[in-house]
Amino acid sequence: MSEFQNIGLIGRTESDSAVISLRRLIAFLEGEGFSIVLESETAEAVLGHEARVSSRERLGQLCDLVIVVGGDGSLLSAARALAKFSVPLLGINRGRLGFLTDITPDQIEQKVGEVLAGKYMAESRFLLDMSVTRNGKAVGAGSALNDIVLHPGEFIRMIEFELYIDGQFVYTQRSDGLILSTPTGSTAYALSGGGPIMHPKLDAVVLVPLNPHTLTSRPIVVEGSSEFKLIIGKQNITKPYVTCDGHEQLTTEPGDVVRVHKKPHRLTLIHPIGHNFYETCRSKLGWLN
């Protein structure tokens, strides 16, 4: 008997191709006798099913495995909601790059079947927690599997901030912002900003300046358990934004303090047997074979 009996499904509902793959996945799972729980928004996009329906967070309590049908963004969103429940995630790619969602639509029956039969690789990834305080009072918080980004928001204007790591002053920087990225996010926005690619097993965070005014300001890789503090400069004309995985967003005020640290809960990603990080880089980033 499979260790995964109750299977949660989350789909990219605005994508017709993802809905087609969801229907195919549901038919396969029902045929194999598994119990299916559909996330509520996903259920609205897939009519005619007889599966249980649940809120996204409730899936973490009801399911042994959650399968995400969509792109990396869909999996990032699921990870933020479900990491605290320790339920593993498996991704079927209906997006573009697919660094995290590594099963192709034509492999659904074969690869999902193998995973459910116990033939899989499990990988642990950490997330980042972020909080913003103003005059000592909390004004917002968020979490990210890829990155926390400080940026100017609506206006293209340099911002000034101070950076502290583990209580030690690093620098005052004027730039378009700063990316604080996990190894998972090192192949995303941080890569386009000139940051290094980090292997997912690394316990590290990379800080990538966005168009810094000082040309000697370069990416820094530090220990993953570090505590980061950003103090928004009081001379800023614009009000910088802080975003989590490009999704959750907060507007800061001059003098606000942004704190970032590793989330206590880790995410388990499930991959089919044979998953290879370097092969993924070759195929997704166009490296030569």
PDB file of C-alpha atoms in Angstrom:
ATOM      1  CA  MET A   1       0.000   0.000   0.000  1.00  0.00           C
ATOM      2  CA  SER A   2       1.247   3.492  -0.845  1.00  0.00           C
ATOM      3  CA  GLU A   3       2.381   5.766   1.988  1.00  0.00           C
ATOM      4  CA  PHE A   4       0.362   8.460   0.220  1.00  0.00           C
ATOM      5  CA  GLN A   5      -3.351   7.691   0.462  1.00  0.00           C
ATOM      6  CA  ASN A   6      -4.963  11.135   0.687  1.00  0.00           C
ATOM      7  CA  ILE A   7      -3.810  13.261  -2.248  1.00  0.00           C
ATOM      8  CA  GLY A   8      -4.432  17.003  -2.324  1.00  0.00           C
ATOM      9  CA  LEU A   9      -4.600  18.803  -5.666  1.00  0.00           C
ATOM     10  CA  ILE A  10      -3.904  22.470  -6.379  1.00  0.00           C
ATOM     11  CA  GLY A  11      -4.116  23.807  -9.930  1.00  0.00           C
ATOM     12  CA  ARG A  12      -3.359  26.981 -11.850  1.00  0.00           C
ATOM     13  CA  THR A  13      -7.033  27.648 -12.498  1.00  0.00           C
ATOM     14  CA  GLU A  14      -6.564  30.488 -15.017  1.00  0.00           C
ATOM     15  CA  SER A  15      -4.704  28.109 -17.332  1.00  0.00           C
ATOM     16  CA  ASP A  16      -6.797  25.905 -19.633  1.00  0.00           C
ATOM     17  CA  SER A  17      -3.872  23.533 -20.120  1.00  0.00           C
ATOM     18  CA  ALA A  18      -3.482  23.130 -16.366  1.00  0.00           C
ATOM     19  CA  VAL A  19      -7.186  22.300 -16.013  1.00  0.00           C
ATOM     20  CA  ILE A  20      -6.827  19.646 -18.738  1.00  0.00           C
ATOM     21  CA  SER A  21      -3.915  18.095 -16.834  1.00  0.00           C
ATOM     22  CA  LEU A  22      -5.899  18.258 -13.593  1.00  0.00           C
ATOM     23  CA  ARG A  23      -8.747  16.284 -15.162  1.00  0.00           C
ATOM     24  CA  ARG A  24      -6.267  13.709 -16.426  1.00  0.00           C
ATOM     25  CA  LEU A  25      -4.638  13.474 -12.996  1.00  0.00           C
ATOM     26  CA  ILE A  26      -7.988  13.100 -11.226  1.00  0.00           C
ATOM     27  CA  ALA A  27      -9.035  10.301 -13.567  1.00  0.00           C
ATOM     28  CA  PHE A  28      -5.741   8.501 -12.957  1.00  0.00           C
ATOM     29  CA  LEU A  29      -5.894   8.835  -9.163  1.00  0.00           C
ATOM     30  CA  GLU A  30      -9.535   7.759  -9.012  1.00  0.00           C
ATOM     31  CA  GLY A  31      -8.749   4.755 -11.185  1.00  0.00           C
ATOM     32  CA  GLU A  32      -5.974   3.750  -8.803  1.00  0.00           C
ATOM     33  CA  GLY A  33      -8.261   4.055  -5.771  1.00  0.00           C
ATOM     34  CA  PHE A  34      -6.679   7.064  -4.056  1.00  0.00           C
ATOM     35  CA  SER A  35      -8.661   9.555  -1.973  1.00  0.00           C
ATOM     36  CA  ILE A  36      -8.589  13.017  -3.589  1.00  0.00           C
ATOM     37  CA  VAL A  37      -9.008  16.395  -1.873  1.00  0.00           C
ATOM     38  CA  LEU A  38      -9.334  19.416  -4.172  1.00  0.00           C
ATOM     39  CA  GLU A  39      -8.332  22.894  -3.068  1.00  0.00           C
ATOM     40  CA  SER A  40     -11.493  25.047  -3.151  1.00  0.00           C
ATOM     41  CA  GLU A  41     -10.519  27.360  -6.050  1.00  0.00           C
ATOM     42  CA  THR A  42      -9.226  24.390  -8.020  1.00  0.00           C
ATOM     43  CA  ALA A  43     -12.516  22.553  -7.473  1.00  0.00           C
ATOM     44  CA  GLU A  44     -14.447  25.432  -9.069  1.00  0.00           C
ATOM     45  CA  ALA A  45     -12.388  25.063 -12.249  1.00  0.00           C
ATOM     46  CA  VAL A  46     -12.859  21.290 -12.487  1.00  0.00           C
ATOM     47  CA  LEU A  47     -16.569  20.565 -12.698  1.00  0.00           C
ATOM     48  CA  GLY A  48     -18.165  17.138 -12.460  1.00  0.00           C
ATOM     49  CA  HIS A  49     -15.822  15.681  -9.857  1.00  0.00           C
ATOM     50  CA  GLU A  50     -16.812  13.765  -6.727  1.00  0.00           C
ATOM     51  CA  ALA A  51     -13.740  14.631  -4.653  1.00  0.00           C
ATOM     52  CA  ARG A  52     -13.727  16.312  -1.272  1.00  0.00           C
ATOM     53  CA  VAL A  53     -13.114  20.068  -1.304  1.00  0.00           C
ATOM     54  CA  SER A  54     -10.982  21.946   1.193  1.00  0.00           C
ATOM     55  CA  SER A  55      -9.318  25.292   1.800  1.00  0.00           C
ATOM     56  CA  ARG A  56      -5.649  25.447   0.849  1.00  0.00           C
ATOM     57  CA  GLU A  57      -4.348  25.389   4.412  1.00  0.00           C
ATOM     58  CA  ARG A  58      -6.713  22.596   5.401  1.00  0.00           C
ATOM     59  CA  LEU A  59      -5.039  20.422   2.748  1.00  0.00           C
ATOM     60  CA  GLY A  60      -1.975  20.339   4.969  1.00  0.00           C
ATOM     61  CA  GLN A  61      -3.987  18.648   7.699  1.00  0.00           C
ATOM     62  CA  LEU A  62      -5.960  16.272   5.492  1.00  0.00           C
ATOM     63  CA  CYS A  63      -3.382  15.056   2.986  1.00  0.00           C
ATOM     64  CA  ASP A  64      -0.276  12.860   2.866  1.00  0.00           C
ATOM     65  CA  LEU A  65       0.860  14.496  -0.382  1.00  0.00           C
ATOM     66  CA  VAL A  66      -0.152  17.608  -2.337  1.00  0.00           C
ATOM     67  CA  ILE A  67       0.319  17.708  -6.109  1.00  0.00           C
ATOM     68  CA  VAL A  68       0.537  21.146  -7.725  1.00  0.00           C
ATOM     69  CA  VAL A  69      -0.395  21.475 -11.405  1.00  0.00           C
ATOM     70  CA  GLY A  70       0.960  24.747 -12.804  1.00  0.00           C
ATOM     71  CA  GLY A  71       4.210  26.669 -12.949  1.00  0.00           C
ATOM     72  CA  ASP A  72       6.835  27.409 -10.347  1.00  0.00           C
ATOM     73  CA  GLY A  73       4.720  30.328  -9.134  1.00  0.00           C
ATOM     74  CA  SER A  74       1.881  27.953  -8.286  1.00  0.00           C
ATOM     75  CA  LEU A  75       4.224  25.752  -6.289  1.00  0.00           C
ATOM     76  CA  LEU A  76       5.743  28.742  -4.491  1.00  0.00           C
ATOM     77  CA  SER A  77       2.281  29.841  -3.407  1.00  0.00           C
ATOM     78  CA  ALA A  78       1.423  26.339  -2.183  1.00  0.00           C
ATOM     79  CA  ALA A  79       4.736  26.104  -0.326  1.00  0.00           C
ATOM     80  CA  ARG A  80       4.107  29.324   1.602  1.00  0.00           C
ATOM     81  CA  ALA A  81       0.722  28.053   2.750  1.00  0.00           C
ATOM     82  CA  LEU A  82       1.614  24.427   3.477  1.00  0.00           C
ATOM     83  CA  ALA A  83       5.201  24.381   4.774  1.00  0.00           C
ATOM     84  CA  LYS A  84       4.094  24.537   8.413  1.00  0.00           C
ATOM     85  CA  PHE A  85       2.141  21.283   7.997  1.00  0.00           C
ATOM     86  CA  SER A  86       5.137  19.274   6.740  1.00  0.00           C
ATOM     87  CA  VAL A  87       3.088  17.840   3.869  1.00  0.00           C
ATOM     88  CA  PRO A  88       5.337  17.071   0.851  1.00  0.00           C
ATOM     89  CA  LEU A  89       4.709  18.743  -2.520  1.00  0.00           C
ATOM     90  CA  LEU A  90       5.011  17.282  -6.017  1.00  0.00           C
ATOM     91  CA  GLY A  91       4.857  19.498  -9.104  1.00  0.00           C
ATOM     92  CA  ILE A  92       3.472  18.924 -12.601  1.00  0.00           C
ATOM     93  CA  ASN A  93       4.720  21.646 -14.933  1.00  0.00           C
ATOM     94  CA  ARG A  94       2.126  23.724 -16.770  1.00  0.00           C
ATOM     95  CA  GLY A  95       4.177  26.907 -16.633  1.00  0.00           C
ATOM     96  CA  ARG A  96       7.335  28.052 -18.389  1.00  0.00           C
ATOM     97  CA  LEU A  97      10.710  27.163 -16.832  1.00  0.00           C
ATOM     98  CA  GLY A  98       9.624  24.544 -14.319  1.00  0.00           C
ATOM     99  CA  PHE A  99      12.598  24.438 -11.931  1.00  0.00           C
ATOM    100  CA  LEU A 100      10.341  23.156  -9.146  1.00  0.00           C
ATOM    101  CA  THR A 101       7.545  21.498 -11.115  1.00  0.00           C
ATOM    102  CA  ASP A 102       9.497  18.831 -12.922  1.00  0.00           C
ATOM    103  CA  ILE A 103       6.924  16.317 -14.217  1.00  0.00           C
ATOM    104  CA  THR A 104       5.790  17.037 -17.786  1.00  0.00           C
ATOM    105  CA  PRO A 105       2.072  16.691 -18.673  1.00  0.00           C
ATOM    106  CA  ASP A 106       2.637  13.605 -20.838  1.00  0.00           C
ATOM    107  CA  GLN A 107       4.340  11.838 -17.909  1.00  0.00           C
ATOM    108  CA  ILE A 108       1.478  12.159 -15.434  1.00  0.00           C
ATOM    109  CA  GLU A 109       0.433   8.514 -15.207  1.00  0.00           C
ATOM    110  CA  GLN A 110       3.964   7.125 -15.332  1.00  0.00           C
ATOM    111  CA  LYS A 111       5.801   9.528 -13.011  1.00  0.00           C
ATOM    112  CA  VAL A 112       2.992  10.145 -10.519  1.00  0.00           C
ATOM    113  CA  GLY A 113       2.404   6.406 -10.443  1.00  0.00           C
ATOM    114  CA  GLU A 114       6.058   5.799  -9.627  1.00  0.00           C
ATOM    115  CA  VAL A 115       5.991   8.374  -6.817  1.00  0.00           C
ATOM    116  CA  LEU A 116       2.869   6.829  -5.310  1.00  0.00           C
ATOM    117  CA  ALA A 117       4.568   3.427  -5.492  1.00  0.00           C
ATOM    118  CA  GLY A 118       7.415   4.755  -3.364  1.00  0.00           C
ATOM    119  CA  LYS A 119       9.887   5.415  -6.168  1.00  0.00           C
ATOM    120  CA  TYR A 120      10.848   9.023  -5.559  1.00  0.00           C
ATOM    121  CA  MET A 121      13.493  11.406  -4.211  1.00  0.00           C
ATOM    122  CA  ALA A 122      12.705  13.747  -1.312  1.00  0.00           C
ATOM    123  CA  GLU A 123      14.445  17.110  -0.982  1.00  0.00           C
ATOM    124  CA  SER A 124      14.289  19.518   1.942  1.00  0.00           C
ATOM    125  CA  ARG A 125      14.164  23.270   1.225  1.00  0.00           C
ATOM    126  CA  PHE A 126      14.051  26.160   3.683  1.00  0.00           C
ATOM    127  CA  LEU A 127      11.930  29.303   3.474  1.00  0.00           C
ATOM    128  CA  LEU A 128      12.458  32.843   4.760  1.00  0.00           C
ATOM    129  CA  ASP A 129      10.213  34.767   7.157  1.00  0.00           C
ATOM    130  CA  MET A 130       9.981  38.555   6.880  1.00  0.00           C
ATOM    131  CA  SER A 131       8.502  41.159   9.232  1.00  0.00           C
ATOM    132  CA  VAL A 132       8.246  44.947   9.157  1.00  0.00           C
ATOM    133  CA  THR A 133       8.104  47.101  12.286  1.00  0.00           C
ATOM    134  CA  ARG A 134       7.359  50.831  12.524  1.00  0.00           C
ATOM    135  CA  ASN A 135       8.191  52.708  15.729  1.00  0.00           C
ATOM    136  CA  GLY A 136       8.538  49.341  17.446  1.00  0.00           C
ATOM    137  CA  LYS A 137       5.131  48.038  16.319  1.00  0.00           C
ATOM    138  CA  ALA A 138       4.567  45.218  13.809  1.00  0.00           C
ATOM    139  CA  VAL A 139       2.912  46.422  10.589  1.00  0.00           C
ATOM    140  CA  GLY A 140       3.195  43.349   8.371  1.00  0.00           C
ATOM    141  CA  ALA A 141       4.835  40.003   7.703  1.00  0.00           C
ATOM    142  CA  GLY A 142       5.279  37.367   5.006  1.00  0.00           C
ATOM    143  CA  SER A 143       7.276  34.330   3.959  1.00  0.00           C
ATOM    144  CA  ALA A 144       9.054  33.186   0.804  1.00  0.00           C
ATOM    145  CA  LEU A 145      10.546  30.039  -0.686  1.00  0.00           C
ATOM    146  CA  ASN A 146      12.464  31.994  -3.350  1.00  0.00           C
ATOM    147  CA  ASP A 147      13.248  35.494  -2.159  1.00  0.00           C
ATOM    148  CA  ILE A 148      12.474  38.608  -0.159  1.00  0.00           C
ATOM    149  CA  VAL A 149      13.004  41.764  -2.250  1.00  0.00           C
ATOM    150  CA  LEU A 150      13.282  45.406  -1.207  1.00  0.00           C
ATOM    151  CA  HIS A 151      12.584  47.653  -4.226  1.00  0.00           C
ATOM    152  CA  PRO A 152      11.330  51.163  -5.118  1.00  0.00           C
ATOM    153  CA  GLY A 153       7.834  50.048  -6.044  1.00  0.00           C
ATOM    154  CA  GLU A 154       5.968  52.170  -8.565  1.00  0.00           C
ATOM    155  CA  PHE A 155       8.739  54.665  -9.248  1.00  0.00           C
ATOM    156  CA  ILE A 156      12.190  54.099 -10.744  1.00  0.00           C
ATOM    157  CA  ARG A 157      14.166  55.887  -8.071  1.00  0.00           C
ATOM    158  CA  MET A 158      17.161  54.881  -5.955  1.00  0.00           C
ATOM    159  CA  ILE A 159      16.449  54.024  -2.343  1.00  0.00           C
ATOM    160  CA  GLU A 160      18.755  54.149   0.664  1.00  0.00           C
ATOM    161  CA  PHE A 161      18.877  51.596   3.456  1.00  0.00           C
ATOM    162  CA  GLU A 162      21.213  50.157   6.088  1.00  0.00           C
ATOM    163  CA  LEU A 163      22.013  46.448   6.220  1.00  0.00           C
ATOM    164  CA  TYR A 164      22.879  44.517   9.380  1.00  0.00           C
ATOM    165  CA  ILE A 165      23.697  40.786   9.521  1.00  0.00           C
ATOM    166  CA  ASP A 166      23.571  39.086  12.938  1.00  0.00           C
ATOM    167  CA  GLY A 167      23.602  42.528  14.523  1.00  0.00           C
ATOM    168  CA  GLN A 168      26.749  43.630  12.716  1.00  0.00           C
ATOM    169  CA  PHE A 169      26.610  46.676  10.441  1.00  0.00           C
ATOM    170  CA  VAL A 170      27.440  45.765   6.822  1.00  0.00           C
ATOM    171  CA  TYR A 171      26.834  48.960   4.824  1.00  0.00           C
ATOM    172  CA  THR A 172      24.568  51.831   3.924  1.00  0.00           C
ATOM    173  CA  GLN A 173      23.540  51.319   0.321  1.00  0.00           C
ATOM    174  CA  ARG A 174      21.932  53.425  -2.370  1.00  0.00           C
ATOM    175  CA  SER A 175      20.507  51.222  -5.082  1.00  0.00           C
ATOM    176  CA  ASP A 176      17.304  50.010  -6.702  1.00  0.00           C
ATOM    177  CA  GLY A 177      16.987  47.581  -3.804  1.00  0.00           C
ATOM    178  CA  LEU A 178      18.180  44.260  -2.469  1.00  0.00           C
ATOM    179  CA  ILE A 179      17.296  40.595  -3.080  1.00  0.00           C
ATOM    180  CA  LEU A 180      17.630  38.156  -0.185  1.00  0.00           C
ATOM    181  CA  SER A 181      17.444  34.741  -1.808  1.00  0.00           C
ATOM    182  CA  THR A 182      17.406  31.120  -0.672  1.00  0.00           C
ATOM    183  CA  PRO A 183      19.226  28.471  -2.742  1.00  0.00           C
ATOM    184  CA  THR A 184      15.826  27.674  -4.273  1.00  0.00           C
ATOM    185  CA  GLY A 185      15.486  31.281  -5.444  1.00  0.00           C
ATOM    186  CA  SER A 186      19.045  31.532  -6.735  1.00  0.00           C
ATOM    187  CA  THR A 187      17.885  30.439 -10.201  1.00  0.00           C
ATOM    188  CA  ALA A 188      15.092  33.034 -10.228  1.00  0.00           C
ATOM    189  CA  TYR A 189      15.198  36.832  -9.745  1.00  0.00           C
ATOM    190  CA  ALA A 190      18.566  36.697  -7.953  1.00  0.00           C
ATOM    191  CA  LEU A 191      20.139  35.072 -11.024  1.00  0.00           C
ATOM    192  CA  SER A 192      18.920  37.852 -13.320  1.00  0.00           C
ATOM    193  CA  GLY A 193      20.388  40.356 -10.858  1.00  0.00           C
ATOM    194  CA  GLY A 194      23.851  38.826 -11.176  1.00  0.00           C
ATOM    195  CA  GLY A 195      23.762  36.464  -8.210  1.00  0.00           C
ATOM    196  CA  PRO A 196      25.353  32.991  -8.121  1.00  0.00           C
ATOM    197  CA  ILE A 197      23.510  29.725  -8.680  1.00  0.00           C
ATOM    198  CA  MET A 198      23.438  27.834  -5.378  1.00  0.00           C
ATOM    199  CA  HIS A 199      22.849  24.112  -5.033  1.00  0.00           C
ATOM    200  CA  PRO A 200      19.535  23.416  -3.223  1.00  0.00           C
ATOM    201  CA  LYS A 201      21.328  21.505  -0.439  1.00  0.00           C
ATOM    202  CA  LEU A 202      23.304  24.564   0.649  1.00  0.00           C
ATOM    203  CA  ASP A 203      22.362  26.173   3.955  1.00  0.00           C
ATOM    204  CA  ALA A 204      23.008  29.716   2.754  1.00  0.00           C
ATOM    205  CA  VAL A 205      21.363  32.985   1.748  1.00  0.00           C
ATOM    206  CA  VAL A 206      22.640  35.251  -1.016  1.00  0.00           C
ATOM    207  CA  LEU A 207      22.162  39.027  -0.898  1.00  0.00           C
ATOM    208  CA  VAL A 208      22.091  40.562  -4.374  1.00  0.00           C
ATOM    209  CA  PRO A 209      22.112  44.392  -4.738  1.00  0.00           C
ATOM    210  CA  LEU A 210      19.896  45.771  -7.498  1.00  0.00           C
ATOM    211  CA  ASN A 211      21.837  48.298  -9.603  1.00  0.00           C
ATOM    212  CA  PRO A 212      23.907  49.661  -6.701  1.00  0.00           C
ATOM    213  CA  HIS A 213      25.275  53.199  -6.931  1.00  0.00           C
ATOM    214  CA  THR A 214      28.655  51.878  -5.734  1.00  0.00           C
ATOM    215  CA  LEU A 215      30.036  49.539  -8.403  1.00  0.00           C
ATOM    216  CA  THR A 216      32.064  47.585  -5.837  1.00  0.00           C
ATOM    217  CA  SER A 217      28.872  46.432  -4.108  1.00  0.00           C
ATOM    218  CA  ARG A 218      28.578  42.752  -5.026  1.00  0.00           C
ATOM    219  CA  PRO A 219      26.465  39.740  -4.031  1.00  0.00           C
ATOM    220  CA  ILE A 220      27.283  38.263  -0.616  1.00  0.00           C
ATOM    221  CA  VAL A 221      26.650  34.626   0.367  1.00  0.00           C
ATOM    222  CA  VAL A 222      26.171  34.094   4.109  1.00  0.00           C
ATOM    223  CA  GLU A 223      25.112  31.332   6.494  1.00  0.00           C
ATOM    224  CA  GLY A 224      21.452  30.358   6.195  1.00  0.00           C
ATOM    225  CA  SER A 225      20.769  30.818   9.906  1.00  0.00           C
ATOM    226  CA  SER A 226      21.816  34.496   9.779  1.00  0.00           C
ATOM    227  CA  GLU A 227      19.486  37.232  10.990  1.00  0.00           C
ATOM    228  CA  PHE A 228      19.076  40.165   8.587  1.00  0.00           C
ATOM    229  CA  LYS A 229      17.931  43.683   9.403  1.00  0.00           C
ATOM    230  CA  LEU A 230      17.252  46.429   6.874  1.00  0.00           C
ATOM    231  CA  ILE A 231      16.568  49.972   8.098  1.00  0.00           C
ATOM    232  CA  ILE A 232      14.807  52.118   5.519  1.00  0.00           C
ATOM    233  CA  GLY A 233      16.619  55.435   5.096  1.00  0.00           C
ATOM    234  CA  LYS A 234      14.795  58.503   6.384  1.00  0.00           C
ATOM    235  CA  GLN A 235      15.911  60.558   3.365  1.00  0.00           C
ATOM    236  CA  ASN A 236      14.020  58.417   0.836  1.00  0.00           C
ATOM    237  CA  ILE A 237      11.556  60.339  -1.311  1.00  0.00           C
ATOM    238  CA  THR A 238       9.746  57.195  -2.394  1.00  0.00           C
ATOM    239  CA  LYS A 239       8.285  54.520  -0.103  1.00  0.00           C
ATOM    240  CA  PRO A 240      10.075  51.230  -0.826  1.00  0.00           C
ATOM    241  CA  TYR A 241       8.148  47.980  -1.143  1.00  0.00           C
ATOM    242  CA  VAL A 242       9.025  44.587   0.309  1.00  0.00           C
ATOM    243  CA  THR A 243       7.781  41.572  -1.631  1.00  0.00           C
ATOM    244  CA  CYS A 244       7.833  37.844  -0.877  1.00  0.00           C
ATOM    245  CA  ASP A 245       8.250  35.599  -3.928  1.00  0.00           C
ATOM    246  CA  GLY A 246       6.990  38.516  -6.035  1.00  0.00           C
ATOM    247  CA  HIS A 247       3.546  38.023  -4.516  1.00  0.00           C
ATOM    248  CA  GLU A 248       2.923  39.254  -0.961  1.00  0.00           C
ATOM    249  CA  GLN A 249       3.785  42.941  -0.814  1.00  0.00           C
ATOM    250  CA  LEU A 250       4.165  45.580   1.900  1.00  0.00           C
ATOM    251  CA  THR A 251       4.820  49.318   1.579  1.00  0.00           C
ATOM    252  CA  THR A 252       7.429  50.674   3.987  1.00  0.00           C
ATOM    253  CA  GLU A 253       7.958  54.119   5.475  1.00  0.00           C
ATOM    254  CA  PRO A 254      11.260  55.903   6.199  1.00  0.00           C
ATOM    255  CA  GLY A 255      12.686  54.507   9.430  1.00  0.00           C
ATOM    256  CA  ASP A 256      10.885  51.159   9.161  1.00  0.00           C
ATOM    257  CA  VAL A 257      12.838  48.049  10.112  1.00  0.00           C
ATOM    258  CA  VAL A 258      12.640  44.946   7.902  1.00  0.00           C
ATOM    259  CA  ARG A 259      13.775  41.696   9.545  1.00  0.00           C
ATOM    260  CA  VAL A 260      14.414  38.455   7.654  1.00  0.00           C
ATOM    261  CA  HIS A 261      15.390  35.042   8.997  1.00  0.00           C
ATOM    262  CA  LYS A 262      15.012  31.367   8.202  1.00  0.00           C
ATOM    263  CA  LYS A 263      11.529  29.927   8.727  1.00  0.00           C
ATOM    264  CA  PRO A 264      11.392  27.209  11.402  1.00  0.00           C
ATOM    265  CA  HIS A 265       9.365  24.916   9.120  1.00  0.00           C
ATOM    266  CA  ARG A 266      11.020  23.323   6.086  1.00  0.00           C
ATOM    267  CA  LEU A 267       9.393  22.227   2.839  1.00  0.00           C
ATOM    268  CA  THR A 268       9.743  18.714   1.443  1.00  0.00           C
ATOM    269  CA  LEU A 269       9.793  18.594  -2.354  1.00  0.00           C
ATOM    270  CA  ILE A 270       9.168  15.260  -4.047  1.00  0.00           C
ATOM    271  CA  HIS A 271      10.932  14.451  -7.331  1.00  0.00           C
ATOM    272  CA  PRO A 272      10.740  11.376  -9.566  1.00  0.00           C
ATOM    273  CA  ILE A 273      13.728   9.027  -9.431  1.00  0.00           C
ATOM    274  CA  GLY A 274      16.530  10.365 -11.618  1.00  0.00           C
ATOM    275  CA  HIS A 275      15.966  14.037 -10.827  1.00  0.00           C
ATOM    276  CA  ASN A 276      19.253  15.881 -11.350  1.00  0.00           C
ATOM    277  CA  PHE A 277      19.782  19.538 -10.413  1.00  0.00           C
ATOM    278  CA  TYR A 278      22.557  20.040 -12.955  1.00  0.00           C
ATOM    279  CA  GLU A 279      20.531  18.482 -15.756  1.00  0.00           C
ATOM    280  CA  THR A 280      17.685  20.825 -14.814  1.00  0.00           C
ATOM    281  CA  CYS A 281      20.074  23.782 -15.093  1.00  0.00           C
ATOM    282  CA  ARG A 282      21.301  22.544 -18.474  1.00  0.00           C
ATOM    283  CA  SER A 283      17.806  22.184 -19.910  1.00  0.00           C
ATOM    284  CA  LYS A 284      16.157  25.233 -18.329  1.00  0.00           C
ATOM    285  CA  LEU A 285      19.060  27.700 -18.666  1.00  0.00           C
ATOM    286  CA  GLY A 286      20.267  26.568 -22.067  1.00  0.00           C
ATOM    287  CA  TRP A 287      23.672  25.258 -21.029  1.00  0.00           C
ATOM    288  CA  LEU A 288      25.496  23.252 -23.679  1.00  0.00           C
ATOM    289  CA  ASN A 289      25.385  19.461 -23.415  1.00  0.00           C
TER     290      ASN A 289
END
